[in-house]
Short mmCIF file of C-alpha atoms in Angstrom, two decimals:
data_model
loop_
_atom_site.label_atom_id
_atom_site.label_comp_id
_atom_site.label_asym_id
_atom_site.label_seq_id
_atom_site.Cartn_x
_atom_site.Cartn_y
_atom_site.Cartn_z
CA MET A 179 -60.64 -40.14 -15.07
CA SER A 180 -64.31 -41.09 -14.93
CA PRO A 181 -65.61 -43.33 -17.72
CA ALA A 182 -67.50 -41.70 -20.56
CA ALA A 183 -71.26 -41.61 -20.23
CA PRO A 184 -73.09 -44.27 -22.26
CA ARG A 185 -74.13 -43.08 -25.71
CA PHE A 186 -77.78 -43.51 -26.64
CA SER A 187 -80.21 -42.80 -29.44
CA VAL A 188 -84.00 -42.59 -29.21
CA VAL A 189 -86.49 -44.34 -31.51
CA VAL A 190 -90.11 -43.21 -31.66
CA PRO A 191 -92.69 -45.15 -33.72
CA THR A 192 -95.67 -42.95 -34.56
CA VAL A 193 -98.87 -42.74 -36.57
CA GLY A 194 -98.87 -38.95 -36.61
CA ARG A 195 -100.87 -38.30 -33.45
CA PRO A 196 -100.72 -34.81 -31.88
CA SER A 197 -98.99 -36.40 -28.88
CA LEU A 198 -95.83 -36.81 -31.01
CA ASP A 199 -95.28 -33.05 -30.84
CA VAL A 200 -95.68 -33.16 -27.04
CA LEU A 201 -93.20 -36.03 -26.69
CA LEU A 202 -90.56 -34.34 -28.84
CA THR A 203 -91.03 -31.10 -26.90
CA THR A 204 -90.36 -32.91 -23.61
CA LEU A 205 -87.38 -34.68 -25.17
CA ALA A 206 -85.91 -31.36 -26.30
CA ALA A 207 -86.33 -29.97 -22.77
CA GLN A 208 -84.16 -32.60 -21.07
CA ARG A 209 -81.68 -31.34 -18.47
CA GLY A 210 -79.42 -34.38 -18.83
CA PRO A 211 -77.25 -35.75 -21.66
CA ALA A 212 -78.72 -35.45 -25.12
CA ALA A 213 -79.44 -38.32 -27.49
CA GLU A 214 -77.00 -38.77 -30.36
CA LEU A 215 -79.93 -39.22 -32.72
CA VAL A 216 -83.71 -39.25 -32.47
CA VAL A 217 -85.32 -41.41 -35.15
CA VAL A 218 -89.04 -40.79 -35.66
CA VAL A 219 -90.60 -43.60 -37.67
CA ASP A 220 -93.84 -42.69 -39.41
CA ASP A 221 -95.79 -45.96 -39.61
CA ARG A 222 -98.81 -44.65 -41.50
CA ARG A 223 -99.72 -46.12 -44.86
CA GLY A 224 -99.07 -43.77 -47.79
CA ARG A 225 -98.09 -40.12 -47.72
CA ASP A 226 -100.11 -37.00 -47.00
CA SER A 227 -100.60 -34.65 -49.93
CA GLY A 228 -101.04 -31.68 -47.59
CA GLU A 229 -99.23 -30.71 -44.41
CA ASP A 230 -97.62 -33.78 -42.86
CA PRO A 231 -98.02 -33.82 -39.05
CA CYS A 232 -94.90 -35.96 -38.62
CA GLU A 233 -92.78 -33.61 -40.70
CA VAL A 234 -94.17 -30.59 -38.84
CA ALA A 235 -93.44 -32.12 -35.43
CA CYS A 236 -89.93 -33.12 -36.48
CA GLU A 237 -89.18 -29.69 -37.90
CA ARG A 238 -90.21 -28.06 -34.62
CA ALA A 239 -88.01 -30.49 -32.72
CA ARG A 240 -85.03 -29.71 -34.95
CA ALA A 241 -85.61 -26.01 -34.35
CA ALA A 242 -85.45 -26.79 -30.63
CA GLY A 243 -82.07 -28.46 -31.08
CA LEU A 244 -82.96 -32.14 -31.36
CA PRO A 245 -81.02 -34.20 -33.94
CA VAL A 246 -84.16 -35.70 -35.49
CA ARG A 247 -84.38 -38.00 -38.48
CA LEU A 248 -87.76 -38.95 -39.98
CA VAL A 249 -88.16 -42.26 -41.80
CA ARG A 250 -91.23 -44.22 -42.90
CA SER A 251 -92.04 -47.90 -42.48
CA GLY A 252 -95.18 -48.32 -44.57
CA GLY A 253 -97.86 -49.01 -41.94
CA ARG A 254 -96.64 -52.44 -40.83
CA GLY A 255 -97.01 -51.99 -37.07
CA PRO A 256 -94.81 -50.82 -34.18
CA ALA A 257 -92.48 -53.84 -34.26
CA ALA A 258 -91.51 -53.10 -37.86
CA ALA A 259 -91.33 -49.37 -37.13
CA ARG A 260 -88.96 -49.87 -34.21
CA ASN A 261 -86.73 -52.07 -36.36
CA ALA A 262 -86.67 -49.43 -39.07
CA GLY A 263 -85.64 -46.95 -36.39
CA TRP A 264 -82.91 -48.70 -34.43
CA ARG A 265 -81.20 -49.94 -37.61
CA ARG A 266 -80.58 -46.27 -38.49
CA THR A 267 -78.66 -45.68 -35.26
CA ALA A 268 -75.05 -46.34 -34.26
CA SER A 269 -75.20 -45.70 -30.50
CA GLU A 270 -74.28 -48.22 -27.84
CA TRP A 271 -77.85 -48.07 -26.48
CA VAL A 272 -81.22 -47.54 -28.15
CA ALA A 273 -84.04 -46.06 -26.06
CA PHE A 274 -87.51 -46.89 -27.36
CA VAL A 275 -90.33 -44.55 -26.35
CA ASP A 276 -93.89 -44.39 -27.64
CA ASP A 277 -95.30 -41.29 -29.28
CA ASP A 278 -97.98 -40.90 -26.57
CA VAL A 279 -95.67 -40.62 -23.55
CA GLU A 280 -94.21 -37.50 -21.96
CA LEU A 281 -90.68 -37.43 -20.57
CA PRO A 282 -89.92 -35.64 -17.28
CA PRO A 283 -87.03 -33.13 -17.46
CA ASP A 284 -84.67 -35.53 -15.65
CA TRP A 285 -85.48 -38.53 -17.90
CA SER A 286 -82.21 -38.54 -19.85
CA GLN A 287 -80.16 -37.92 -16.72
CA LEU A 288 -81.71 -40.92 -14.97
CA LEU A 289 -81.57 -43.00 -18.14
CA VAL A 290 -77.82 -42.48 -18.54
CA ALA A 291 -77.30 -43.30 -14.86
CA ASP A 292 -79.28 -46.53 -15.34
CA LEU A 293 -77.25 -47.45 -18.43
CA ALA A 294 -73.95 -46.66 -16.75
CA ALA A 295 -74.89 -48.92 -13.82
CA ALA A 296 -75.88 -51.83 -16.08
CA PRO A 297 -73.28 -54.63 -16.10
CA GLY A 298 -72.14 -55.97 -19.45
CA ARG A 299 -74.54 -58.92 -19.26
CA VAL A 300 -77.57 -56.58 -19.06
CA ALA A 301 -79.22 -56.12 -22.45
CA GLY A 302 -82.18 -53.95 -21.50
CA VAL A 303 -83.26 -51.44 -18.88
CA GLN A 304 -86.98 -50.79 -18.46
CA GLY A 305 -88.29 -47.42 -17.41
CA ARG A 306 -91.02 -46.78 -14.87
CA ILE A 307 -94.36 -45.86 -16.41
CA THR A 308 -96.72 -43.50 -14.58
CA VAL A 309 -100.33 -43.27 -15.79
CA PRO A 310 -102.21 -40.24 -14.41
CA LEU A 311 -105.83 -41.08 -13.59
CA PRO A 312 -108.66 -38.63 -12.87
CA GLU A 313 -108.85 -37.46 -9.27
CA HIS A 314 -112.48 -36.31 -9.28
CA ARG A 315 -114.08 -39.63 -10.28
CA ARG A 316 -113.45 -43.34 -10.62
CA PRO A 317 -111.48 -44.34 -13.74
CA THR A 318 -113.24 -45.83 -16.73
CA ASP A 319 -112.52 -49.32 -18.01
CA TRP A 320 -110.25 -47.85 -20.71
CA GLU A 321 -108.39 -45.74 -18.16
CA ARG A 322 -107.88 -48.72 -15.86
CA GLY A 323 -106.56 -50.73 -18.79
CA THR A 324 -104.03 -48.02 -19.61
CA ALA A 325 -103.03 -47.84 -15.93
CA GLY A 326 -102.01 -51.50 -16.21
CA LEU A 327 -98.98 -50.35 -18.20
CA ALA A 328 -97.41 -49.23 -14.94
CA ASP A 329 -96.97 -52.86 -13.86
CA ALA A 330 -96.29 -54.45 -17.25
CA ALA A 331 -92.92 -56.08 -17.84
CA TRP A 332 -90.51 -55.14 -20.63
CA ILE A 333 -92.86 -52.80 -22.48
CA THR A 334 -91.14 -50.53 -24.97
CA ALA A 335 -93.23 -47.49 -24.14
CA ASP A 336 -89.99 -46.60 -22.34
CA MET A 337 -87.19 -49.17 -22.49
CA ALA A 338 -83.57 -49.06 -23.58
CA TYR A 339 -81.79 -51.98 -25.24
CA ARG A 340 -78.11 -52.55 -25.84
CA ARG A 341 -77.48 -52.43 -29.57
CA THR A 342 -75.39 -55.61 -29.61
CA ALA A 343 -78.31 -57.54 -28.09
CA LEU A 344 -80.71 -56.20 -30.72
CA GLU A 345 -78.30 -57.23 -33.45
CA GLN A 346 -77.87 -60.70 -31.96
CA VAL A 347 -81.62 -61.45 -31.98
CA ALA A 348 -82.39 -59.42 -35.16
CA GLY A 349 -84.63 -56.96 -33.33
CA PHE A 350 -88.40 -57.16 -33.08
CA ASP A 351 -90.35 -59.96 -34.74
CA GLU A 352 -92.38 -58.15 -37.40
CA ARG A 353 -94.98 -60.93 -37.48
CA PHE A 354 -96.54 -59.12 -34.51
CA PRO A 355 -98.60 -56.50 -36.37
CA ARG A 356 -100.01 -54.69 -33.32
CA ALA A 357 -98.70 -52.92 -30.24
CA PHE A 358 -99.14 -56.09 -28.19
CA ARG A 359 -96.72 -58.88 -27.24
CA GLU A 360 -94.00 -57.76 -29.66
CA ASP A 361 -91.99 -56.41 -26.73
CA ALA A 362 -92.60 -59.53 -24.61
CA ASP A 363 -91.39 -61.67 -27.51
CA LEU A 364 -88.23 -59.58 -27.86
CA ALA A 365 -87.57 -59.82 -24.12
CA LEU A 366 -87.87 -63.62 -24.13
CA ARG A 367 -85.56 -63.99 -27.12
CA VAL A 368 -83.01 -61.70 -25.49
CA LEU A 369 -83.20 -63.72 -22.26
CA ASP A 370 -82.87 -66.96 -24.23
CA ALA A 371 -79.71 -65.55 -25.81
CA GLY A 372 -78.12 -65.34 -22.35
CA TRP A 373 -78.70 -61.68 -21.51
CA GLU A 374 -80.41 -60.12 -18.48
CA LEU A 375 -83.12 -57.47 -18.26
CA VAL A 376 -83.51 -55.04 -15.35
CA ARG A 377 -85.75 -52.20 -14.22
CA GLY A 378 -84.22 -48.76 -13.90
CA GLU A 379 -85.05 -45.48 -12.21
CA HIS A 380 -85.79 -43.41 -15.29
CA GLY A 381 -89.44 -43.12 -16.22
CA ALA A 382 -92.09 -41.63 -18.45
CA VAL A 383 -95.62 -40.36 -18.01
CA HIS A 384 -98.21 -42.13 -20.13
CA PRO A 385 -101.43 -40.07 -20.31
CA VAL A 386 -104.62 -41.91 -21.18
CA ARG A 387 -105.30 -41.10 -24.80
CA PRO A 388 -108.88 -40.67 -26.07
CA SER A 389 -110.75 -43.81 -27.07
CA THR A 390 -113.91 -44.82 -28.86
CA ASP A 391 -116.83 -46.84 -27.49
CA LEU A 392 -115.58 -50.03 -29.14
CA ALA A 393 -111.88 -49.66 -28.28
CA SER A 394 -111.95 -52.59 -25.85
CA LEU A 395 -113.57 -54.77 -28.52
CA ARG A 396 -110.86 -53.96 -31.05
CA GLN A 397 -108.24 -54.87 -28.45
CA GLN A 398 -109.39 -58.49 -28.63
CA ARG A 399 -107.28 -58.86 -31.76
CA GLY A 400 -104.42 -59.20 -29.29
CA ASN A 401 -105.60 -62.75 -28.58
CA ALA A 402 -104.08 -63.68 -31.94
CA ASP A 403 -100.74 -62.41 -30.67
CA ASP A 404 -101.11 -64.62 -27.59
CA ALA A 405 -101.44 -67.59 -29.94
CA THR A 406 -98.27 -66.47 -31.73
CA MET A 407 -96.45 -66.28 -28.40
CA SER A 408 -97.54 -69.83 -27.54
CA ALA A 409 -96.40 -71.08 -30.94
CA LEU A 410 -93.01 -69.40 -30.58
CA HIS A 411 -92.26 -69.81 -26.87
CA GLY A 412 -94.45 -72.66 -25.64
CA PRO A 413 -97.37 -72.72 -23.19
CA GLY A 414 -95.26 -71.39 -20.30
CA TRP A 415 -94.43 -68.08 -21.93
CA ARG A 416 -96.75 -66.05 -19.68
CA GLU A 417 -94.87 -66.88 -16.50
CA ARG A 418 -91.52 -66.09 -18.10
CA ALA A 419 -92.84 -62.83 -19.55
CA GLN A 420 -94.57 -61.89 -16.26
CA SER A 421 -97.92 -61.66 -18.04
CA ALA A 422 -101.34 -62.23 -16.47
CA VAL A 423 -103.52 -65.05 -17.80
CA GLY A 424 -106.50 -62.85 -18.69
CA ARG A 425 -110.13 -63.88 -19.13
CA LEU A 426 -109.91 -66.09 -22.23
CA PRO A 427 -111.05 -69.27 -20.40
CA GLY A 428 -114.18 -67.46 -19.25
CA HIS A 429 -114.76 -66.08 -22.73
CA VAL A 430 -114.57 -69.62 -24.13
CA VAL A 431 -117.28 -70.80 -21.71
CA THR A 432 -119.47 -67.78 -22.45
CA THR A 433 -119.12 -68.23 -26.20
CA ALA A 434 -119.83 -71.95 -25.92
CA ALA A 435 -123.02 -71.20 -23.98
CA ALA A 436 -124.16 -68.74 -26.65
CA ALA A 437 -123.38 -71.18 -29.46
CA THR A 438 -125.21 -74.00 -27.66
CA ALA A 439 -128.28 -71.80 -27.20
CA VAL A 440 -128.39 -70.96 -30.91
CA VAL A 441 -127.81 -74.51 -32.14
CA ALA A 442 -130.29 -76.03 -29.67
CA SER A 443 -132.92 -73.47 -30.63
CA LEU A 444 -132.50 -74.23 -34.33
CA ALA A 445 -132.78 -77.94 -33.55
CA GLY A 446 -136.00 -77.41 -31.62
CA ARG A 447 -134.50 -78.38 -28.24
CA ARG A 448 -136.10 -75.56 -26.31
CA ARG A 449 -135.15 -76.66 -22.81
CA THR A 450 -131.46 -77.01 -23.71
CA ALA A 451 -131.59 -73.68 -25.53
CA ALA A 452 -133.17 -71.97 -22.53
CA VAL A 453 -130.60 -73.35 -20.09
CA ALA A 454 -127.71 -72.37 -22.37
CA ALA A 455 -129.16 -68.90 -22.94
CA LEU A 456 -129.56 -68.44 -19.18
CA ALA A 457 -125.93 -69.49 -18.65
CA TRP A 458 -124.80 -67.03 -21.33
CA ALA A 459 -126.83 -64.21 -19.76
CA GLY A 460 -125.43 -64.94 -16.31
CA LEU A 461 -121.84 -65.07 -17.48
CA THR A 462 -122.25 -61.89 -19.53
CA ALA A 463 -123.87 -60.10 -16.60
CA GLU A 464 -121.02 -61.15 -14.30
CA PHE A 465 -118.44 -59.92 -16.83
CA SER A 466 -120.31 -56.62 -17.23
CA TYR A 467 -120.52 -56.12 -13.46
CA ARG A 468 -116.79 -56.71 -13.01
CA ARG A 469 -116.12 -53.94 -15.54
CA ILE A 470 -118.82 -51.53 -14.38
CA ALA A 471 -118.37 -51.74 -10.59
CA PRO A 472 -114.88 -50.13 -10.36
CA GLY A 473 -115.76 -47.36 -12.83
CA PRO A 474 -117.70 -44.09 -12.76
CA ARG A 475 -121.00 -45.93 -13.39
CA ASP A 476 -122.45 -43.10 -15.45
CA ALA A 477 -124.90 -43.84 -18.25
CA ALA A 478 -122.32 -43.65 -21.04
CA GLU A 479 -119.87 -46.01 -19.31
CA VAL A 480 -122.61 -48.49 -18.38
CA ARG A 481 -123.84 -48.53 -21.97
CA ARG A 482 -120.31 -49.11 -23.30
CA MET A 483 -119.69 -51.93 -20.83
CA LEU A 484 -122.98 -53.70 -21.56
CA VAL A 485 -122.47 -53.61 -25.33
CA THR A 486 -118.81 -54.60 -25.33
CA SER A 487 -119.18 -57.23 -22.59
CA ALA A 488 -121.60 -59.09 -24.84
CA ALA A 489 -119.35 -58.75 -27.89
CA ILE A 490 -115.91 -59.35 -26.36
CA PRO A 491 -116.13 -63.11 -25.58
CA PRO A 492 -116.91 -64.30 -29.13
CA ALA A 493 -114.44 -61.79 -30.60
CA ALA A 494 -111.66 -62.97 -28.27
CA VAL A 495 -112.34 -66.62 -29.05
CA TRP A 496 -112.55 -65.97 -32.79
CA HIS A 497 -109.18 -64.19 -32.94
CA ARG A 498 -107.51 -66.84 -30.78
CA VAL A 499 -108.92 -69.85 -32.65
CA ARG A 500 -108.12 -68.35 -36.04
CA ALA A 501 -104.49 -67.75 -35.03
CA GLU A 502 -104.16 -71.17 -33.39
CA LEU A 503 -105.35 -72.89 -36.56
CA ARG A 504 -102.96 -70.83 -38.65
CA TRP A 505 -99.91 -71.74 -36.57
CA ARG A 506 -100.88 -75.41 -36.34
CA ARG A 507 -101.11 -75.50 -40.11
CA ASP A 508 -97.90 -73.53 -40.65
CA PRO A 509 -95.78 -73.28 -37.45
CA PRO A 510 -93.75 -70.07 -37.25
CA ALA A 511 -90.02 -70.36 -37.78
CA PRO A 512 -87.60 -68.59 -35.44
CA TRP A 513 -87.00 -64.91 -36.18
CA PRO A 514 -85.57 -63.77 -38.54
CA PRO A 515 -86.80 -65.99 -41.39
CA PRO A 516 -84.39 -67.00 -44.16
CA VAL A 517 -84.28 -64.98 -47.37
CA ARG A 518 -86.68 -66.26 -50.05
CA ALA A 519 -86.45 -63.45 -52.61
CA VAL A 520 -83.71 -61.17 -53.95
CA LEU A 521 -84.77 -57.78 -55.30
CA PHE A 522 -82.35 -55.92 -57.57
CA ASP A 523 -82.04 -52.26 -58.38
CA ARG A 524 -81.71 -51.79 -62.14
CA ASP A 525 -79.52 -48.85 -63.20
CA GLY A 526 -75.99 -49.11 -61.88
CA THR A 527 -76.63 -52.53 -60.35
CA LEU A 528 -77.73 -54.88 -63.13
CA VAL A 529 -77.03 -52.60 -66.09
CA HIS A 530 -74.58 -49.81 -66.80
CA ASP A 531 -76.34 -46.58 -65.92
CA VAL A 532 -77.55 -44.54 -68.88
CA PRO A 533 -79.41 -41.55 -67.39
CA TYR A 534 -83.13 -41.59 -68.17
CA ASN A 535 -82.69 -44.35 -70.69
CA GLY A 536 -85.72 -45.09 -72.85
CA ASP A 537 -83.90 -46.98 -75.61
CA PRO A 538 -83.79 -50.80 -75.27
CA ASP A 539 -80.75 -50.93 -77.55
CA LEU A 540 -78.69 -49.08 -74.94
CA VAL A 541 -79.25 -51.72 -72.25
CA ALA A 542 -75.85 -53.20 -71.33
CA PRO A 543 -75.72 -55.61 -68.36
CA VAL A 544 -72.79 -55.29 -65.96
CA ASP A 545 -70.23 -58.07 -65.98
CA GLY A 546 -71.50 -61.25 -64.36
CA ALA A 547 -75.13 -60.10 -64.11
CA ARG A 548 -76.65 -63.08 -65.91
CA GLU A 549 -74.52 -65.58 -63.99
CA ALA A 550 -75.47 -63.92 -60.68
CA LEU A 551 -79.18 -64.09 -61.45
CA GLU A 552 -78.90 -67.71 -62.58
CA ARG A 553 -77.30 -68.57 -59.22
CA VAL A 554 -80.24 -66.97 -57.42
CA ARG A 555 -82.83 -68.78 -59.53
CA SER A 556 -81.08 -72.14 -59.34
CA ALA A 557 -81.10 -71.85 -55.55
CA GLY A 558 -84.90 -71.68 -55.68
CA LEU A 559 -85.16 -68.00 -54.72
CA ARG A 560 -87.56 -65.56 -56.33
CA THR A 561 -86.20 -62.51 -58.15
CA GLY A 562 -87.52 -59.00 -58.53
CA LEU A 563 -86.68 -55.61 -60.00
CA VAL A 564 -87.21 -52.39 -57.98
CA SER A 565 -86.26 -49.24 -59.84
CA ASN A 566 -86.80 -45.48 -59.52
CA GLN A 567 -87.72 -43.95 -62.88
CA SER A 568 -88.22 -40.27 -62.17
CA GLY A 569 -87.68 -39.50 -65.87
CA VAL A 570 -91.39 -40.17 -66.32
CA ALA A 571 -92.36 -37.42 -63.89
CA ARG A 572 -89.73 -35.13 -65.42
CA GLY A 573 -91.19 -35.63 -68.90
CA LEU A 574 -88.02 -37.28 -70.20
CA LEU A 575 -89.49 -40.79 -70.52
CA THR A 576 -92.81 -42.47 -71.04
CA THR A 577 -94.08 -45.45 -69.08
CA ALA A 578 -94.00 -47.45 -72.31
CA GLN A 579 -90.31 -46.70 -72.75
CA VAL A 580 -89.53 -47.83 -69.21
CA GLU A 581 -91.42 -51.05 -69.82
CA ALA A 582 -89.57 -51.59 -73.11
CA VAL A 583 -86.20 -51.22 -71.38
CA ASN A 584 -87.30 -53.62 -68.64
CA ALA A 585 -88.42 -56.12 -71.27
CA ARG A 586 -85.03 -55.92 -72.97
CA LEU A 587 -83.34 -56.50 -69.61
CA ALA A 588 -85.46 -59.63 -69.10
CA ASP A 589 -84.45 -60.86 -72.60
CA LEU A 590 -80.79 -60.49 -71.68
CA LEU A 591 -80.85 -61.71 -68.07
CA GLY A 592 -83.97 -63.86 -67.84
CA GLY A 593 -87.40 -62.92 -66.51
CA PHE A 594 -88.14 -61.54 -63.06
CA ASP A 595 -90.91 -62.79 -60.77
CA THR A 596 -91.94 -59.22 -60.04
CA VAL A 597 -91.09 -55.91 -61.67
CA GLN A 598 -91.70 -52.68 -59.75
CA PHE A 599 -90.77 -49.22 -60.94
CA CYS A 600 -91.74 -45.83 -59.58
CA PRO A 601 -92.33 -42.94 -62.00
CA ASP A 602 -92.59 -40.32 -59.24
CA GLY A 603 -90.24 -37.35 -59.12
CA PRO A 604 -88.10 -36.41 -56.12
CA ASP A 605 -90.13 -33.31 -55.29
CA GLU A 606 -93.53 -34.97 -54.86
CA PRO A 607 -94.80 -37.02 -51.93
CA SER A 608 -94.32 -40.69 -52.74
CA ALA A 609 -94.62 -43.86 -50.71
CA ARG A 610 -92.89 -45.94 -53.41
CA ARG A 611 -89.90 -43.94 -54.61
CA LYS A 612 -86.73 -45.21 -52.94
CA PRO A 613 -85.67 -44.52 -50.19
CA GLU A 614 -89.34 -45.01 -49.27
CA PRO A 615 -90.32 -48.68 -48.74
CA GLY A 616 -93.32 -48.91 -51.09
CA MET A 617 -91.75 -50.78 -54.00
CA VAL A 618 -90.09 -53.33 -51.73
CA LEU A 619 -93.36 -53.90 -49.87
CA ASP A 620 -95.29 -54.25 -53.13
CA ALA A 621 -92.73 -56.71 -54.47
CA ALA A 622 -92.93 -58.83 -51.30
CA ARG A 623 -96.72 -58.78 -51.47
CA GLU A 624 -96.75 -59.85 -55.12
CA LEU A 625 -94.27 -62.64 -54.41
CA GLY A 626 -96.24 -63.87 -51.40
CA VAL A 627 -93.33 -63.49 -48.97
CA LEU A 628 -92.70 -61.38 -45.88
CA PRO A 629 -90.65 -58.21 -46.37
CA ALA A 630 -88.17 -59.74 -43.90
CA GLU A 631 -87.74 -62.63 -46.36
CA CYS A 632 -86.45 -60.23 -49.03
CA LEU A 633 -82.92 -58.98 -49.67
CA VAL A 634 -82.33 -55.86 -51.76
CA VAL A 635 -79.19 -55.42 -53.86
CA GLY A 636 -78.38 -51.88 -54.97
CA ASP A 637 -75.61 -49.41 -55.63
CA ILE A 638 -76.62 -46.32 -53.62
CA GLY A 639 -77.87 -45.47 -50.16
CA ALA A 640 -81.48 -45.06 -51.31
CA ASP A 641 -81.59 -48.78 -52.13
CA VAL A 642 -80.36 -49.68 -48.65
CA GLU A 643 -82.71 -47.17 -47.02
CA ALA A 644 -85.73 -48.59 -48.85
CA ALA A 645 -84.82 -52.08 -47.66
CA LEU A 646 -84.39 -50.95 -44.03
CA SER A 647 -87.70 -49.10 -44.04
CA ALA A 648 -89.46 -52.14 -45.51
CA GLY A 649 -87.90 -54.57 -43.02
CA ALA A 650 -85.82 -56.29 -45.69
CA ARG A 651 -82.10 -56.98 -45.69
CA ALA A 652 -79.75 -55.14 -48.04
CA VAL A 653 -76.37 -55.48 -49.72
CA LEU A 654 -74.66 -52.45 -51.21
CA VAL A 655 -72.50 -52.90 -54.33
CA PRO A 656 -70.61 -49.59 -54.62
CA THR A 657 -69.94 -47.92 -57.95
CA PRO A 658 -68.18 -44.62 -58.70
CA VAL A 659 -71.44 -42.76 -57.91
CA THR A 660 -71.80 -44.32 -54.45
CA ARG A 661 -70.92 -41.81 -51.75
CA PRO A 662 -68.39 -42.83 -49.06
CA GLU A 663 -70.88 -42.14 -46.28
CA GLU A 664 -73.33 -44.54 -47.93
CA VAL A 665 -70.71 -47.28 -47.91
CA ALA A 666 -69.84 -46.55 -44.27
CA ALA A 667 -73.51 -46.71 -43.21
CA ALA A 668 -74.32 -49.98 -45.00
CA ALA A 669 -74.38 -53.10 -42.84
CA ALA A 670 -73.37 -55.34 -45.77
CA VAL A 671 -71.16 -54.33 -48.69
CA ALA A 672 -70.01 -56.50 -51.61
CA ALA A 673 -67.33 -55.76 -54.16
CA ASP A 674 -69.47 -56.92 -57.05
CA LEU A 675 -72.75 -58.56 -57.98
CA ALA A 676 -71.35 -62.05 -57.48
CA GLY A 677 -70.36 -61.17 -53.94
CA ALA A 678 -73.80 -59.71 -53.23
CA VAL A 679 -75.47 -62.89 -54.47
CA GLY A 680 -73.14 -64.92 -52.27
CA LEU A 681 -74.34 -62.96 -49.23
CA ALA A 682 -77.95 -63.42 -50.35
CA LEU A 683 -77.54 -67.19 -50.67
CA ALA A 684 -75.92 -67.34 -47.24
CA ALA A 685 -78.88 -65.43 -45.76
CA ALA A 686 -81.17 -67.93 -47.50
CA GLY A 687 -79.32 -70.89 -46.01
CA ARG A 688 -78.27 -71.98 -49.50
CA GLY A 689 -74.51 -71.68 -49.10
CA GLY A 690 -72.61 -68.77 -50.56
CA SER A 691 -70.21 -66.44 -48.79
CA SER A 692 -70.91 -64.82 -45.44
#
């Protein structure tokens, strides 16, 4: 009997571009084995009041037979979106693809063959990226930059990871806010954990998406991510990650020449200013020529290259220096960071649930609630309240009544460092109502901690889902209203509030149960 084919799910981070519909269409048209689950992670901030392009694309994909689930991650970048996606899966392998790639009809067939051939020590299999370039003219600078994806190592535009490896290293480091270096960081941490990474035969087509005149200038923000990589992995990270050095040394010299010209001119040192200005002009001209010469050389491209070639060096240096100073002042800890705040659901978790309660006299804490909160506070952790209160939208409560009940809870259990409640109803678009991540993100922001430094304690699946979407950890404390499937899906379950706090303290490195 032949062994069963490897099981895989697909995770797609997106910002609602039209290309998402194209990707899902090509995924639905696969001739090979189907994914167990396709998780589309909408990483836009907020919710659309009109037609939602992500929901429309997912609905079309479901109609075509794809098992699609749509979740939202609150606009925190592709690293956070991918984490929110793979943590919703249960497959042996997770295939990450970007929303602007297209999958050939044999993609899943080749992917499964690659996964089946991977020995147990292999954690990840990279796909082969093809970037179509125009045949009738030379490619622009933007097109050539996109074509570089074909040779890049470990990029998650098309790469599958073994789930156990992702769990071991806690997934992507969400301190990388852009689509740059977050996949190289993951690859290095996986390699450091003793795994291997290989290149497979499956592949995707990555068309060049439209750009603006200043797209290359905005890309210089990636220099900050290079500084983060150096802080996390040391100065030799480029060689290990198979990454080119880039032009930063030249940008430093160019920027220094420009700064010298300005300072010397202000000081009245005309000769020094003239020499420095001439050096700046020469270096900028050389940089412009290197970008113009391989391209179409039409008026629009030449104009773009001249403008951005003058602006890129100082922008690159600024982003790099700013990040270097930040990490020297506050070196990054290994991922994931320890828990620094515990956020509690209210009804059913801290107090006995009285539906749509607006009467402070009916507030009755569950057994051990005050002792559990005192353990959290005495350990030096911040506390917060995150609670859905749809009774406001339903006309059953007023905001004042919700606040009065919360005040009574604080009298009984002690004050919270942040209190978040959402009055939205279940039938209206909301970025804050659990299972959406908004309240958790707002609580983390108010507390001055990363979402990954928060742990949410709740009694139903919506509490866990909100934590996962926000990048926080979660502990489920089941009650009679908790559904069995919610318990089965939760990564951490405690019998009571004391047990949940024990898990929180362990995640904070403050003792407790594990």
